[in-house]
mmCIF file of C-alpha atoms and ligand atoms in Angstrom:
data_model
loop_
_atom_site.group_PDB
_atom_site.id
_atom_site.type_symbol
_atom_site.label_atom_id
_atom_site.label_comp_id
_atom_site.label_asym_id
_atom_site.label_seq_id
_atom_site.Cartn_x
_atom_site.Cartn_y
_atom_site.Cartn_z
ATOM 1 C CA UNK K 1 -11.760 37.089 2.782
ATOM 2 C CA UNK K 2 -14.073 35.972 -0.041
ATOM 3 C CA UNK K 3 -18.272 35.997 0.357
ATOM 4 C CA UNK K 4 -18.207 32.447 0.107
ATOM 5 C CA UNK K 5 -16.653 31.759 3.224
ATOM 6 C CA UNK K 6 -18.998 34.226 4.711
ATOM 7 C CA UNK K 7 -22.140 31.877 4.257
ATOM 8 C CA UNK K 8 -19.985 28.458 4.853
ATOM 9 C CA UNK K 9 -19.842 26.449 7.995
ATOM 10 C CA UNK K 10 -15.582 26.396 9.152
ATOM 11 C CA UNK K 11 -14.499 23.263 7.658
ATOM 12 C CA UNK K 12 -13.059 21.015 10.064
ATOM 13 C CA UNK K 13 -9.411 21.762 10.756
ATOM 14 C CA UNK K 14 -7.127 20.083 8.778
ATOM 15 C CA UNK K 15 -5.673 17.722 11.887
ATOM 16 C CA UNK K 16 -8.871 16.069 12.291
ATOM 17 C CA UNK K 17 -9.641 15.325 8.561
ATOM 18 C CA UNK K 18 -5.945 13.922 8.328
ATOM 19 C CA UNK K 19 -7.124 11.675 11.382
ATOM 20 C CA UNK K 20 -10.259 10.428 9.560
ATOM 21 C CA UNK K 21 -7.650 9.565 6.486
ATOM 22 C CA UNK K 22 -5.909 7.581 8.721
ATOM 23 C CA UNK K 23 -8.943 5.263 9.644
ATOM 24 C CA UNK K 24 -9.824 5.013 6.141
ATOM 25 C CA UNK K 25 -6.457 3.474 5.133
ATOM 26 C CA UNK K 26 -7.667 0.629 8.112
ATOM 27 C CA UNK K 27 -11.350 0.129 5.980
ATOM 28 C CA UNK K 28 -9.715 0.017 2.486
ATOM 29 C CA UNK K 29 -6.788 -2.487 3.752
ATOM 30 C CA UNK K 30 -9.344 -4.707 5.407
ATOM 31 C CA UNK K 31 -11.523 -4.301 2.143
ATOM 32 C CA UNK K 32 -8.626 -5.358 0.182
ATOM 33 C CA UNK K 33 -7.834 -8.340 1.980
ATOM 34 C CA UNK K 34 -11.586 -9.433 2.036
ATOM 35 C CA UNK K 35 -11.426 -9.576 -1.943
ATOM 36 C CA UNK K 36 -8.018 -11.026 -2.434
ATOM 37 C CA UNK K 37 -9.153 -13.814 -0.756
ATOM 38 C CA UNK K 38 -11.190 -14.592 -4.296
ATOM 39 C CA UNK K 39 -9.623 -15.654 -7.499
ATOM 40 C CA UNK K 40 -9.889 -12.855 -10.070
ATOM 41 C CA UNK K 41 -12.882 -13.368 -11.691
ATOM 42 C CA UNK K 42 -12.483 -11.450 -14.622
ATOM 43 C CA UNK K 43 -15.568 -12.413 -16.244
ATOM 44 C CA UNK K 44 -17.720 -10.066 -13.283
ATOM 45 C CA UNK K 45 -15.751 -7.328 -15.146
ATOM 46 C CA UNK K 46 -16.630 -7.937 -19.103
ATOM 47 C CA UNK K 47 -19.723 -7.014 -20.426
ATOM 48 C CA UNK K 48 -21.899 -9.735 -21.928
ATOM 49 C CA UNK K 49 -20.145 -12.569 -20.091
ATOM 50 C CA UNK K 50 -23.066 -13.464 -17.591
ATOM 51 C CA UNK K 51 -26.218 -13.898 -18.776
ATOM 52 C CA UNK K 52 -28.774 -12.256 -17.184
ATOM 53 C CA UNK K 53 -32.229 -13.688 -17.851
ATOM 54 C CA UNK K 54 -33.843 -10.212 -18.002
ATOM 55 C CA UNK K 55 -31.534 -9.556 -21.436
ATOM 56 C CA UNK K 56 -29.036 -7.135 -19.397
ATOM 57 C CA UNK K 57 -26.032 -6.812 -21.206
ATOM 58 C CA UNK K 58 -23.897 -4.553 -19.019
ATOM 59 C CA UNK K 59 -20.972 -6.430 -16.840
ATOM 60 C CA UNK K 60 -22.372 -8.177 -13.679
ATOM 61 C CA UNK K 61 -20.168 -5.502 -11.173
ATOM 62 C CA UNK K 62 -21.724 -2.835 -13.081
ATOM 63 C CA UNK K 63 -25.322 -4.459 -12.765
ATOM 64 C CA UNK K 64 -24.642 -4.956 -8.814
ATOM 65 C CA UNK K 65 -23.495 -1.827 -8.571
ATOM 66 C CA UNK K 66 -26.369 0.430 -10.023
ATOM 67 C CA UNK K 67 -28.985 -2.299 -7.549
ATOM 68 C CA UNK K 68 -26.615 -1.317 -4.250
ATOM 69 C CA UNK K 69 -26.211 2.365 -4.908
ATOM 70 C CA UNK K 70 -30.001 2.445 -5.877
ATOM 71 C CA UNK K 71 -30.792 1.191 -2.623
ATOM 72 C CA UNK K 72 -27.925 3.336 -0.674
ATOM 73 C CA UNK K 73 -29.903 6.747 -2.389
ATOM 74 C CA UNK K 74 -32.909 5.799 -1.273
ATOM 75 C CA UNK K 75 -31.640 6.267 2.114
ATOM 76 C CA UNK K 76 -29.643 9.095 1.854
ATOM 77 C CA UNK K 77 -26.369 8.102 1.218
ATOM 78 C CA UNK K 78 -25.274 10.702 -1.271
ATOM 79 C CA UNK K 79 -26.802 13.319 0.030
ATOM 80 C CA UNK K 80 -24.020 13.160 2.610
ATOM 81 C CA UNK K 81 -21.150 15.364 0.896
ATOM 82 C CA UNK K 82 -18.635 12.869 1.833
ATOM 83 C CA UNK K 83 -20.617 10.119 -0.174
ATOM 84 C CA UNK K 84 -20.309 9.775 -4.174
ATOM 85 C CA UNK K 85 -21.927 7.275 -6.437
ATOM 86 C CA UNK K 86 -20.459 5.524 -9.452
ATOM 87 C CA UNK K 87 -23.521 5.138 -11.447
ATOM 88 C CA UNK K 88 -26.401 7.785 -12.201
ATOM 89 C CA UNK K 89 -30.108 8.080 -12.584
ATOM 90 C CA UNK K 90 -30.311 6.866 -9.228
ATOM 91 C CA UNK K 91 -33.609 7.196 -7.586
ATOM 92 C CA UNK K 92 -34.895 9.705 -5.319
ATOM 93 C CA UNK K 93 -34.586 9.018 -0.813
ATOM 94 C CA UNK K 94 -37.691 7.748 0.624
ATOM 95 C CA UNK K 95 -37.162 10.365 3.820
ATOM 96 C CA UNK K 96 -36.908 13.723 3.583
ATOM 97 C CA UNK K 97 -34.020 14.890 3.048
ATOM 98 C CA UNK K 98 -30.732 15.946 5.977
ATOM 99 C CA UNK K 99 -29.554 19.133 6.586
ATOM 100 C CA UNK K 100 -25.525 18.872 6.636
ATOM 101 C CA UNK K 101 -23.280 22.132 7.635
ATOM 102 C CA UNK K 102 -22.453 23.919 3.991
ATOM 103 C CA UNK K 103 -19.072 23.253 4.445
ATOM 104 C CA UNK K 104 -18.248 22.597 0.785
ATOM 105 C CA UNK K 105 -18.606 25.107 -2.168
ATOM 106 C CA UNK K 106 -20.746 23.048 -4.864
ATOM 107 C CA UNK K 107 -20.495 19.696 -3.174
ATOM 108 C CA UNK K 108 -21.949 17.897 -6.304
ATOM 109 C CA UNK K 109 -19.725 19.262 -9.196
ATOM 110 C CA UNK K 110 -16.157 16.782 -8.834
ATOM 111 C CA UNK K 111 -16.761 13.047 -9.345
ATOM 112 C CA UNK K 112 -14.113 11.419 -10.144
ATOM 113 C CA UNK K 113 -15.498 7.867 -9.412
ATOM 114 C CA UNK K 114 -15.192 6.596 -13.311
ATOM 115 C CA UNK K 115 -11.259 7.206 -12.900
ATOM 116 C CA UNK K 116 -11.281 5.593 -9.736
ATOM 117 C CA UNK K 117 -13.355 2.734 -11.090
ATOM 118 C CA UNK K 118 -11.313 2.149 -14.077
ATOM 119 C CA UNK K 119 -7.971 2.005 -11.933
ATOM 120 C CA UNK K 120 -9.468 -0.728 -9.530
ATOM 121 C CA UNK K 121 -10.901 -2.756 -12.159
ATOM 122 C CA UNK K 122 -7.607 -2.189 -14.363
ATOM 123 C CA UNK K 123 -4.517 -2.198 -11.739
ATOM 124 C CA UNK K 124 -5.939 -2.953 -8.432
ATOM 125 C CA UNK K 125 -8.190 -6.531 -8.500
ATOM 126 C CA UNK K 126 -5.134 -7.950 -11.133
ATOM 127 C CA UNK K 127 -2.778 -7.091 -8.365
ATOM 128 C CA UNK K 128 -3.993 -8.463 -5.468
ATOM 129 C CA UNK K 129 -5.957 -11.468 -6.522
ATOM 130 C CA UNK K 130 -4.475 -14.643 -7.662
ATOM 131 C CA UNK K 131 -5.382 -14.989 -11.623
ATOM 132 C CA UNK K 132 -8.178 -17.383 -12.410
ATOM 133 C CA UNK K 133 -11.988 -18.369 -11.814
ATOM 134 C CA UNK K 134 -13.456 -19.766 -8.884
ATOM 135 C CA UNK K 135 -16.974 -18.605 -9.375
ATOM 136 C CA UNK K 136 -17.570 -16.766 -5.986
ATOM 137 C CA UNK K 137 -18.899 -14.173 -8.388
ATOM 138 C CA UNK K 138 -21.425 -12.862 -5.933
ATOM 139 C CA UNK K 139 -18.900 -12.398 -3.522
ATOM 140 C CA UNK K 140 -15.822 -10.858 -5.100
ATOM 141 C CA UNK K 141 -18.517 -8.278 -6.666
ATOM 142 C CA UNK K 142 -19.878 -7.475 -2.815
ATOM 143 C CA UNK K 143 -16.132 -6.924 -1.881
ATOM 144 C CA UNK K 144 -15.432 -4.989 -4.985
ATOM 145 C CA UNK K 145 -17.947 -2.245 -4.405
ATOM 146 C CA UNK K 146 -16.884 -2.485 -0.389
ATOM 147 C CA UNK K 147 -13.322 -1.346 -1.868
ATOM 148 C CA UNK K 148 -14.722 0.933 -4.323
ATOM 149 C CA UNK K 149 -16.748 3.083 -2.313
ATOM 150 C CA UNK K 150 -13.932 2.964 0.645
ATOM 151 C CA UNK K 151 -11.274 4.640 -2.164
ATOM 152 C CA UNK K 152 -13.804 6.930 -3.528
ATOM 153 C CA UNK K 153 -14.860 8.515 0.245
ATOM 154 C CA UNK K 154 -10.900 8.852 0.913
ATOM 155 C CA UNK K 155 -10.122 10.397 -2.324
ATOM 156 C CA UNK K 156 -13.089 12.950 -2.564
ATOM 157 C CA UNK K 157 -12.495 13.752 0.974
ATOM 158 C CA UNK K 158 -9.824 15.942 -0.472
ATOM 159 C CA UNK K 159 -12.419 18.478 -0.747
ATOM 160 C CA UNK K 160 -12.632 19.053 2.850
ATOM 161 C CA UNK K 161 -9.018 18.870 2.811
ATOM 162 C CA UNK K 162 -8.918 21.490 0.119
ATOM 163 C CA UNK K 163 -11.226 23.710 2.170
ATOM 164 C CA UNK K 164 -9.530 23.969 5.318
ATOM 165 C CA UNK K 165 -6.440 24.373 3.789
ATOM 166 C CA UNK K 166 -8.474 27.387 1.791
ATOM 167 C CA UNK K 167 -9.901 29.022 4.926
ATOM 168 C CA UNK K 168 -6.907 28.495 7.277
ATOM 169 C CA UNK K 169 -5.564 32.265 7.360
ATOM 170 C CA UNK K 170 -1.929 31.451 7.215
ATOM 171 C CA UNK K 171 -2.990 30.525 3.571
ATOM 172 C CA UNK K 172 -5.852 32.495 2.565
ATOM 173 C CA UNK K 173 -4.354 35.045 0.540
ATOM 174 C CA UNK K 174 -1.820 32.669 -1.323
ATOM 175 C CA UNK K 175 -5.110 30.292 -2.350
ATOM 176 C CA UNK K 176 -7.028 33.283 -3.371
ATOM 177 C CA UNK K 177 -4.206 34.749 -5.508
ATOM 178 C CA UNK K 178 -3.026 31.777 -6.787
ATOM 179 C CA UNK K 179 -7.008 30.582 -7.761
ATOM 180 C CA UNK K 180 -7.299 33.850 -9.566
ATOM 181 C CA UNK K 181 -4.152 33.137 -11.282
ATOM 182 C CA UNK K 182 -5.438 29.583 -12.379
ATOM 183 C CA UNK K 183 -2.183 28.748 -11.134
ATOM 184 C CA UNK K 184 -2.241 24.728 -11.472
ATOM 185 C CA UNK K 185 1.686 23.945 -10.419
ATOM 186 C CA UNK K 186 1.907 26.779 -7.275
ATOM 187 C CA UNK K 187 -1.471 25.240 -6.459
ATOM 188 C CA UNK K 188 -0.024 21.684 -6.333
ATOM 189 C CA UNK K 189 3.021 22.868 -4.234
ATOM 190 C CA UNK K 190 1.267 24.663 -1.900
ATOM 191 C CA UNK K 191 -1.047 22.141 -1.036
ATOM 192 C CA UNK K 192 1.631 18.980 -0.871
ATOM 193 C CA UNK K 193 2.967 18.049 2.162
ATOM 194 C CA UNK K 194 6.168 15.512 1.311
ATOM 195 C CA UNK K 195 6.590 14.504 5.363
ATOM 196 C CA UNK K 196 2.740 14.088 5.525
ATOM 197 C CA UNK K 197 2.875 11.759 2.408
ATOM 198 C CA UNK K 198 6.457 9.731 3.901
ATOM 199 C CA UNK K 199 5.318 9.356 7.048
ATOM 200 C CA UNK K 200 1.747 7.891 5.031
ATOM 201 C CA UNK K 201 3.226 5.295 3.246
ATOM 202 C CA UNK K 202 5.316 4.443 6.038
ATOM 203 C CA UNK K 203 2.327 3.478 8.095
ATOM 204 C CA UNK K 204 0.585 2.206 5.527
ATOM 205 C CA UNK K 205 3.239 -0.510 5.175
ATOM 206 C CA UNK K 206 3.287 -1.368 8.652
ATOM 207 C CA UNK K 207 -0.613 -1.770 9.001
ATOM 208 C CA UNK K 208 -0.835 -4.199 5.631
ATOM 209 C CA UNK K 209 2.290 -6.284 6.746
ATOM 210 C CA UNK K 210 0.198 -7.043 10.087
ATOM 211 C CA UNK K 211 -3.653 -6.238 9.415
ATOM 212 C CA UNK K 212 -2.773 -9.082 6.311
ATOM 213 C CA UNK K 213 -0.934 -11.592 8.631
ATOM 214 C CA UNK K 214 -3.046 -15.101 8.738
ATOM 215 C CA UNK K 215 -2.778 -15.891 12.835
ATOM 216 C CA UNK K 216 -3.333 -19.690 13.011
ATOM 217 C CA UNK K 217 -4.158 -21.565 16.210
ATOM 218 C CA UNK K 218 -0.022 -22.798 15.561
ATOM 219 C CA UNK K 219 1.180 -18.897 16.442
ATOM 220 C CA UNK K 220 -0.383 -19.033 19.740
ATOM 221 C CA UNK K 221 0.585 -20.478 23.760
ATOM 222 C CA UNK K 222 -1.979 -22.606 25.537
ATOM 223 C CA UNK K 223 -2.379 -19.238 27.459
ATOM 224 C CA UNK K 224 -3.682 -17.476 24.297
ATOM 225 C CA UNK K 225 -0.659 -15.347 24.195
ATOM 226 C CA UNK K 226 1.485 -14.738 20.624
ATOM 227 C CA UNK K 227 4.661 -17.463 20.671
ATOM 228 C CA UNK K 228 7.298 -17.266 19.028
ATOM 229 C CA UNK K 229 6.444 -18.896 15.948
ATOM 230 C CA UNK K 230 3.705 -15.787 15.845
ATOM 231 C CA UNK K 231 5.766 -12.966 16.211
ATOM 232 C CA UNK K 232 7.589 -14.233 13.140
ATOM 233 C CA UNK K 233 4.340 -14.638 11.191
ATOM 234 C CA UNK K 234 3.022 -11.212 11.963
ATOM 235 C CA UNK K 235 6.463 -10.140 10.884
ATOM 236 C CA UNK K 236 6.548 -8.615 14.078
ATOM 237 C CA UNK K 237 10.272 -9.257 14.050
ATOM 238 C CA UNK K 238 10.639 -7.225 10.538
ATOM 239 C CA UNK K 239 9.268 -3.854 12.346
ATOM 240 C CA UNK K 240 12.113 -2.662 14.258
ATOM 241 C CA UNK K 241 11.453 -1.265 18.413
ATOM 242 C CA UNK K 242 11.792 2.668 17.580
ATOM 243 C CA UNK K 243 9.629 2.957 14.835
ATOM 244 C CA UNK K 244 7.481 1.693 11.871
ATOM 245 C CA UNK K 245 10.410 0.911 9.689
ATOM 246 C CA UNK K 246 9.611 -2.703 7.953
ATOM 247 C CA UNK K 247 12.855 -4.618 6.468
ATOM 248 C CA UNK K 248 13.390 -6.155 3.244
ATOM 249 C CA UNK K 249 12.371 -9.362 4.097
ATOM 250 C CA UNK K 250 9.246 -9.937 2.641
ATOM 251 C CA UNK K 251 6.895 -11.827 4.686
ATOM 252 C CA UNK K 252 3.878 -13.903 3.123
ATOM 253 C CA UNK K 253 0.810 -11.394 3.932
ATOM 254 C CA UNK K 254 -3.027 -12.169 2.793
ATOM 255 C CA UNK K 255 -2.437 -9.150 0.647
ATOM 256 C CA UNK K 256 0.856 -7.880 -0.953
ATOM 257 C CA UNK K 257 1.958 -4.915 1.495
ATOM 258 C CA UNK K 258 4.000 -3.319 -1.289
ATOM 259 C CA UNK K 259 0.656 -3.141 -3.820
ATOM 260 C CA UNK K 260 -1.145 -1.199 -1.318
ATOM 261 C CA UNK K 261 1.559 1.091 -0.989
ATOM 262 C CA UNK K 262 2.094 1.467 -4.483
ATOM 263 C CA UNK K 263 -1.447 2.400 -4.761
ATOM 264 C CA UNK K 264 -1.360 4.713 -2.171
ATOM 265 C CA UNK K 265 1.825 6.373 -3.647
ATOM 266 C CA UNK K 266 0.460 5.808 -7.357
ATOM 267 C CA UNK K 267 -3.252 6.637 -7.306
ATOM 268 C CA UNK K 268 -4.794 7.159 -4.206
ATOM 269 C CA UNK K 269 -2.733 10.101 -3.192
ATOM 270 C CA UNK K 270 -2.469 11.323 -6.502
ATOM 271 C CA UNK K 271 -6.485 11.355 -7.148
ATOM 272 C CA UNK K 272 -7.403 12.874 -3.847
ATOM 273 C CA UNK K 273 -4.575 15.813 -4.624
ATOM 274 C CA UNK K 274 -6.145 16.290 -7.921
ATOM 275 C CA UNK K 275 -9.760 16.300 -6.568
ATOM 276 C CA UNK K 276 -8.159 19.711 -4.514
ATOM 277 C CA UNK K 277 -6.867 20.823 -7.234
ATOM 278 C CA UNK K 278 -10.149 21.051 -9.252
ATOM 279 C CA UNK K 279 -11.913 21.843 -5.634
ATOM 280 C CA UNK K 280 -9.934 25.097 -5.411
ATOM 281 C CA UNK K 281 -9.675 26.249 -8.937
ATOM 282 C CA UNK K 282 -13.591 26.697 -8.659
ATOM 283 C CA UNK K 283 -13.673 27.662 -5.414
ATOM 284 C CA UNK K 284 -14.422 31.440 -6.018
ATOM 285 C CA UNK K 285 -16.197 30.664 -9.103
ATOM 286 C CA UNK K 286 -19.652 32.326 -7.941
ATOM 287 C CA UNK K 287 -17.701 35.506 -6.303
HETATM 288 O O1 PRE V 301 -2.955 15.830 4.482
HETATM 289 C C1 PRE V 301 -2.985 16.639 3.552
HETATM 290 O O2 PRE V 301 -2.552 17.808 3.663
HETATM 291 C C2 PRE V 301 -3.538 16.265 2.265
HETATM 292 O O3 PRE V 301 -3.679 17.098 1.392
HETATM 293 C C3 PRE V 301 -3.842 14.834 1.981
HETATM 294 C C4 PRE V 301 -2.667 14.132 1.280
HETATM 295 C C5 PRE V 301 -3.109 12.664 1.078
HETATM 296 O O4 PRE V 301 -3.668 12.337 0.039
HETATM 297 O O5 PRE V 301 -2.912 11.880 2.011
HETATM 298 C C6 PRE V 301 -2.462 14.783 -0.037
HETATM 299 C C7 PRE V 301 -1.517 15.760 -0.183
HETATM 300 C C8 PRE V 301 -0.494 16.084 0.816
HETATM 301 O O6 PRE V 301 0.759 16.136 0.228
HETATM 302 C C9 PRE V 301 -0.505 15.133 1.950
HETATM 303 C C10 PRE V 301 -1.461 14.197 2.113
#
């Protein structure tokens, strides 16, 4: 075993991070339905399109985002090692600061968040906003960083996945040898799980097809129960009885189910697998 471990914490076992995965993919669905309810609003994106009285020439999301993260550090926020802003400089927290387990070699040194900015601003908001301006600038901004920090928590979390995949002793040795190797390819294999991933996107589909379904006063009995007119809506007739299985017939969700899977499949899985990938090829670094 390597002196690292020695003075770590034992990250949390790989079942229960997977299980914290799993609620994110309920906070960024719900995040993404909360801004696709706004037009696009590309002009919160551009630089110099607002005009900010104090001569600011940055893009509005990038303005609100430096004034909510400056805030969030103040209190703490990314101190937690789960927790990763997108802008710098930030200032310093007003309390003294938390003791967290040292679960994580170097908790500070992979920050991906300008990829994952660039990829929301780029693919995501396009995809599942209808085009156009309706000036709720404010708003689609607040829902934009709710989304952004959701994605960037779920894909740096691969650190702790990379960790107790690292210190589980069925796979020690193999990390260790392959690490020393800088062995980028083995290292992707051996930490990929292809059922994990399929059963993922499987669920994922299910939960956007009815977390996005628009339940009007029409879907339900006098009794307050789900009629038949609702079970159709919710597309509860498209999921079959054995399993989470959605058919081909697309049903008219507040956000397309098929984007969020694609950006699962696309980015979001890809990202977090690369943040392990860069986790463990430094993880001996100071042996
Ligand atoms: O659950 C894991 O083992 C992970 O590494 C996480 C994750 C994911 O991003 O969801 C990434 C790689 C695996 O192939 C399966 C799933």
């Amino acid at each position: 075993m390597s002196r690292n471990l020695l003075i770590l914490a034992a990250a949390p076992k790989l079942s229960e991070l997977r299980d914290t995965l799993v609620r994110l993919e309920d906070t960024i669905i719900f995040a993404l339905i909360e801004r696709s309810q706004f037009k696009h609003n590309s002009k919160i994106y551009a630089a110099n399109e607002m005009r900010f009285r104090d001569g600011y020439s940055g893009s509005f999301l990038s303005w609100f985002l430096k004034e909510v993260e400056s805030v969030h550090a103040k209190v703490r926020r990314y101190q937690s090692p789960d927790e990763y802003p997108f802008t710098d400089n930030l200032p310093d927290p007003v309390l003294p600061p938390l003791e967290y387990p040292p679960v994580l070699v170097d908790p500070q040194s992979i920050n991906i968040n300008d990829e994952i900015f660039n990829m929301y601003i780029n693919t995501v908001v396009p995809g599942i906003t209808a085009q156009g301006d309706d000036t709720n600038y404010g708003s689609s901004a607040t829902r934009d960083i709710e989304c952004l920090q959701a994605l960037s928590r779920r894909i740096h979390y691969g650190k702790f996945v990379a960790e107790s995949k690292f210190q589980d002793p069925k796979t020690h040795d193999e990390y260790v040898r392959l690490i020393k190797e800088k062995n980028r390819d083995r290292l992707m294999e051996l930490l990929t799980n292809v059922h994990v991933e399929e059963q993922l996107l499987k669920r994922l589909k299910a939960k956007a097809l009815i977390y996005g379904q628009d339940l009007s006063t029409a879907s339900l009995s006098p009794d307050g129960s789900i009629n038949a007119n609702g079970r159709a809506l919710l597309g509860l007739n498209s999921l079959s009885a054995s399993s989470s299985e959605v058919s081909d017939d697309k049903v008219k969700t507040r956000v397309d189910y098929d984007l969020v899977v694609s950006l699962y499949r696309d980015y979001v899985i890809p990202l977090t697998k690369e943040v392990e990938i860069e986790y463990l090829l430094h993880r001996l670094d100071n042996n």
